[in-house]
Amino acid sequence: MLLSRSITLLSLGRDVAAGLGQRTRLVQFTGMIVAVILAGAAVSTVGPIAFVGLIIPHITRYLVGVDYRWILPCSAVLGSLLIIFADIAARLINTPYETPIGALIAVIGVPFFVYLAGKRKGEL
């Protein structure tokens, strides 16, 4: 949250952010360090549910816009909701047994990224 304004400026481009007086290398380095620490902590705690961190920011950016002051907290809320609903669905799919949540999120995530790749193909 402390870096959200700086990251929003940086998303406008390095030249624009530097022109507005931001130290872009410091913000990039700090953002990467924070992302690596948070990702490592999440994976060591929860396990490799990789698609949540890839799906949710795209959906959140579509819903709330490009301001990271809104994207970061909304991504946290939407990511936790996705995990909760995936856990409930995983328990209900094969009733006496549990389906792995990672497999269920991958079933959601793969079509989403195929859609994104097809959508971005026209832009490149």
PDB file of C-alpha atoms in Angstrom:
ATOM      1  CA  MET A   1       0.000   0.000   0.000  1.00  0.00           C
ATOM      2  CA  LEU A   2       2.906   2.355   0.665  1.00  0.00           C
ATOM      3  CA  LEU A   3       4.117   1.984  -2.924  1.00  0.00           C
ATOM      4  CA  SER A   4       0.711   2.168  -4.616  1.00  0.00           C
ATOM      5  CA  ARG A   5       0.996   5.817  -5.730  1.00  0.00           C
ATOM      6  CA  SER A   6       4.525   5.288  -7.015  1.00  0.00           C
ATOM      7  CA  ILE A   7       3.536   2.137  -8.892  1.00  0.00           C
ATOM      8  CA  THR A   8       0.581   3.970 -10.445  1.00  0.00           C
ATOM      9  CA  LEU A   9       2.969   6.677 -11.665  1.00  0.00           C
ATOM     10  CA  LEU A  10       5.378   4.033 -12.915  1.00  0.00           C
ATOM     11  CA  SER A  11       2.582   2.355 -14.880  1.00  0.00           C
ATOM     12  CA  LEU A  12       2.379   5.505 -16.998  1.00  0.00           C
ATOM     13  CA  GLY A  13       5.883   4.751 -18.259  1.00  0.00           C
ATOM     14  CA  ARG A  14       9.406   5.202 -16.955  1.00  0.00           C
ATOM     15  CA  ASP A  15       9.947   8.460 -18.831  1.00  0.00           C
ATOM     16  CA  VAL A  16       6.735  10.024 -17.552  1.00  0.00           C
ATOM     17  CA  ALA A  17       7.405   8.901 -13.971  1.00  0.00           C
ATOM     18  CA  ALA A  18      10.982  10.211 -14.095  1.00  0.00           C
ATOM     19  CA  GLY A  19       9.700  13.469 -15.574  1.00  0.00           C
ATOM     20  CA  LEU A  20       7.353  13.823 -12.601  1.00  0.00           C
ATOM     21  CA  GLY A  21      10.314  13.482 -10.235  1.00  0.00           C
ATOM     22  CA  GLN A  22       9.968   9.864  -9.219  1.00  0.00           C
ATOM     23  CA  ARG A  23      13.038   7.729  -8.633  1.00  0.00           C
ATOM     24  CA  THR A  24      12.003   4.916 -10.930  1.00  0.00           C
ATOM     25  CA  ARG A  25      14.837   2.482 -10.222  1.00  0.00           C
ATOM     26  CA  LEU A  26      14.232   2.691  -6.471  1.00  0.00           C
ATOM     27  CA  VAL A  27      10.491   2.096  -6.907  1.00  0.00           C
ATOM     28  CA  GLN A  28      11.097  -0.831  -9.283  1.00  0.00           C
ATOM     29  CA  PHE A  29      13.663  -2.428  -6.979  1.00  0.00           C
ATOM     30  CA  THR A  30      11.506  -1.956  -3.877  1.00  0.00           C
ATOM     31  CA  GLY A  31       8.428  -3.269  -5.672  1.00  0.00           C
ATOM     32  CA  MET A  32      10.287  -6.359  -6.865  1.00  0.00           C
ATOM     33  CA  ILE A  33      11.658  -7.085  -3.383  1.00  0.00           C
ATOM     34  CA  VAL A  34       8.220  -6.702  -1.796  1.00  0.00           C
ATOM     35  CA  ALA A  35       6.620  -8.902  -4.482  1.00  0.00           C
ATOM     36  CA  VAL A  36       9.234 -11.642  -4.049  1.00  0.00           C
ATOM     37  CA  ILE A  37       8.889 -11.652  -0.258  1.00  0.00           C
ATOM     38  CA  LEU A  38       5.086 -11.705  -0.377  1.00  0.00           C
ATOM     39  CA  ALA A  39       4.985 -14.384  -3.081  1.00  0.00           C
ATOM     40  CA  GLY A  40       7.465 -16.547  -1.172  1.00  0.00           C
ATOM     41  CA  ALA A  41       5.490 -16.186   2.043  1.00  0.00           C
ATOM     42  CA  ALA A  42       2.226 -17.018   0.279  1.00  0.00           C
ATOM     43  CA  VAL A  43       3.607 -20.091  -1.493  1.00  0.00           C
ATOM     44  CA  SER A  44       5.278 -21.404   1.661  1.00  0.00           C
ATOM     45  CA  THR A  45       2.075 -20.924   3.643  1.00  0.00           C
ATOM     46  CA  VAL A  46      -0.667 -21.946   1.227  1.00  0.00           C
ATOM     47  CA  GLY A  47       1.027 -23.924  -1.507  1.00  0.00           C
ATOM     48  CA  PRO A  48       1.407 -23.370  -5.221  1.00  0.00           C
ATOM     49  CA  ILE A  49      -1.974 -22.023  -6.252  1.00  0.00           C
ATOM     50  CA  ALA A  50      -0.347 -19.983  -8.992  1.00  0.00           C
ATOM     51  CA  PHE A  51      -3.301 -18.916 -11.080  1.00  0.00           C
ATOM     52  CA  VAL A  52      -4.831 -16.782  -8.312  1.00  0.00           C
ATOM     53  CA  GLY A  53      -1.984 -14.292  -8.519  1.00  0.00           C
ATOM     54  CA  LEU A  54      -2.271 -14.259 -12.296  1.00  0.00           C
ATOM     55  CA  ILE A  55      -6.039 -14.151 -12.766  1.00  0.00           C
ATOM     56  CA  ILE A  56      -7.233 -11.783 -10.068  1.00  0.00           C
ATOM     57  CA  PRO A  57      -5.148  -8.670 -10.923  1.00  0.00           C
ATOM     58  CA  HIS A  58      -6.443  -8.759 -14.511  1.00  0.00           C
ATOM     59  CA  ILE A  59     -10.040  -9.049 -13.365  1.00  0.00           C
ATOM     60  CA  THR A  60      -9.539  -6.357 -10.728  1.00  0.00           C
ATOM     61  CA  ARG A  61      -7.964  -3.957 -13.238  1.00  0.00           C
ATOM     62  CA  TYR A  62     -10.986  -4.480 -15.476  1.00  0.00           C
ATOM     63  CA  LEU A  63     -13.386  -3.771 -12.586  1.00  0.00           C
ATOM     64  CA  VAL A  64     -11.730  -0.803 -10.812  1.00  0.00           C
ATOM     65  CA  GLY A  65      -9.446   0.823 -13.401  1.00  0.00           C
ATOM     66  CA  VAL A  66      -5.703   1.409 -13.445  1.00  0.00           C
ATOM     67  CA  ASP A  67      -5.192   3.082 -10.050  1.00  0.00           C
ATOM     68  CA  TYR A  68      -3.137   0.765  -7.849  1.00  0.00           C
ATOM     69  CA  ARG A  69      -4.566   2.343  -4.704  1.00  0.00           C
ATOM     70  CA  TRP A  70      -7.722   0.429  -5.652  1.00  0.00           C
ATOM     71  CA  ILE A  71      -6.207  -2.536  -7.477  1.00  0.00           C
ATOM     72  CA  LEU A  72      -4.115  -3.782  -4.528  1.00  0.00           C
ATOM     73  CA  PRO A  73      -6.841  -3.996  -1.841  1.00  0.00           C
ATOM     74  CA  CYS A  74      -9.489  -5.186  -4.309  1.00  0.00           C
ATOM     75  CA  SER A  75      -7.124  -7.900  -5.585  1.00  0.00           C
ATOM     76  CA  ALA A  76      -6.652  -9.129  -2.029  1.00  0.00           C
ATOM     77  CA  VAL A  77     -10.404  -9.315  -1.439  1.00  0.00           C
ATOM     78  CA  LEU A  78     -11.224 -10.902  -4.815  1.00  0.00           C
ATOM     79  CA  GLY A  79      -8.340 -13.385  -4.492  1.00  0.00           C
ATOM     80  CA  SER A  80      -9.558 -14.529  -1.097  1.00  0.00           C
ATOM     81  CA  LEU A  81     -13.112 -14.853  -2.433  1.00  0.00           C
ATOM     82  CA  LEU A  82     -11.869 -16.966  -5.351  1.00  0.00           C
ATOM     83  CA  ILE A  83     -10.029 -19.290  -2.970  1.00  0.00           C
ATOM     84  CA  ILE A  84     -13.064 -19.613  -0.687  1.00  0.00           C
ATOM     85  CA  PHE A  85     -15.421 -20.416  -3.571  1.00  0.00           C
ATOM     86  CA  ALA A  86     -12.879 -22.806  -5.112  1.00  0.00           C
ATOM     87  CA  ASP A  87     -12.553 -24.588  -1.757  1.00  0.00           C
ATOM     88  CA  ILE A  88     -16.321 -24.945  -1.452  1.00  0.00           C
ATOM     89  CA  ALA A  89     -16.582 -26.208  -5.042  1.00  0.00           C
ATOM     90  CA  ALA A  90     -13.688 -28.625  -4.528  1.00  0.00           C
ATOM     91  CA  ARG A  91     -15.474 -30.147  -1.558  1.00  0.00           C
ATOM     92  CA  LEU A  92     -18.744 -30.474  -3.468  1.00  0.00           C
ATOM     93  CA  ILE A  93     -17.489 -31.895  -6.791  1.00  0.00           C
ATOM     94  CA  ASN A  94     -16.615 -35.359  -5.526  1.00  0.00           C
ATOM     95  CA  THR A  95     -18.546 -35.499  -2.260  1.00  0.00           C
ATOM     96  CA  PRO A  96     -16.809 -38.162  -0.171  1.00  0.00           C
ATOM     97  CA  TYR A  97     -13.387 -36.923  -1.334  1.00  0.00           C
ATOM     98  CA  GLU A  98     -11.802 -33.541  -1.896  1.00  0.00           C
ATOM     99  CA  THR A  99     -10.608 -32.340  -5.280  1.00  0.00           C
ATOM    100  CA  PRO A 100      -7.315 -30.406  -5.093  1.00  0.00           C
ATOM    101  CA  ILE A 101      -8.000 -26.663  -5.083  1.00  0.00           C
ATOM    102  CA  GLY A 102      -4.966 -26.038  -7.292  1.00  0.00           C
ATOM    103  CA  ALA A 103      -6.443 -28.267  -9.987  1.00  0.00           C
ATOM    104  CA  LEU A 104      -9.800 -26.492  -9.809  1.00  0.00           C
ATOM    105  CA  ILE A 105      -8.194 -23.043 -10.055  1.00  0.00           C
ATOM    106  CA  ALA A 106      -6.103 -24.276 -12.997  1.00  0.00           C
ATOM    107  CA  VAL A 107      -9.332 -25.345 -14.724  1.00  0.00           C
ATOM    108  CA  ILE A 108     -10.555 -21.766 -14.245  1.00  0.00           C
ATOM    109  CA  GLY A 109      -7.212 -20.117 -15.049  1.00  0.00           C
ATOM    110  CA  VAL A 110      -6.232 -21.857 -18.281  1.00  0.00           C
ATOM    111  CA  PRO A 111      -9.329 -20.798 -20.274  1.00  0.00           C
ATOM    112  CA  PHE A 112      -8.958 -17.294 -18.868  1.00  0.00           C
ATOM    113  CA  PHE A 113      -5.412 -17.027 -20.188  1.00  0.00           C
ATOM    114  CA  VAL A 114      -6.371 -18.516 -23.530  1.00  0.00           C
ATOM    115  CA  TYR A 115      -8.996 -15.774 -23.744  1.00  0.00           C
ATOM    116  CA  LEU A 116      -6.435 -13.121 -22.757  1.00  0.00           C
ATOM    117  CA  ALA A 117      -3.916 -14.419 -25.293  1.00  0.00           C
ATOM    118  CA  GLY A 118      -6.531 -14.323 -28.054  1.00  0.00           C
ATOM    119  CA  LYS A 119      -7.596 -10.835 -27.043  1.00  0.00           C
ATOM    120  CA  ARG A 120      -4.018  -9.518 -26.885  1.00  0.00           C
ATOM    121  CA  LYS A 121      -3.075 -11.190 -30.192  1.00  0.00           C
ATOM    122  CA  GLY A 122      -4.932  -8.535 -32.122  1.00  0.00           C
ATOM    123  CA  GLU A 123      -3.200  -5.733 -30.169  1.00  0.00           C
ATOM    124  CA  LEU A 124       0.328  -6.903 -30.957  1.00  0.00           C
TER     125      LEU A 124
END
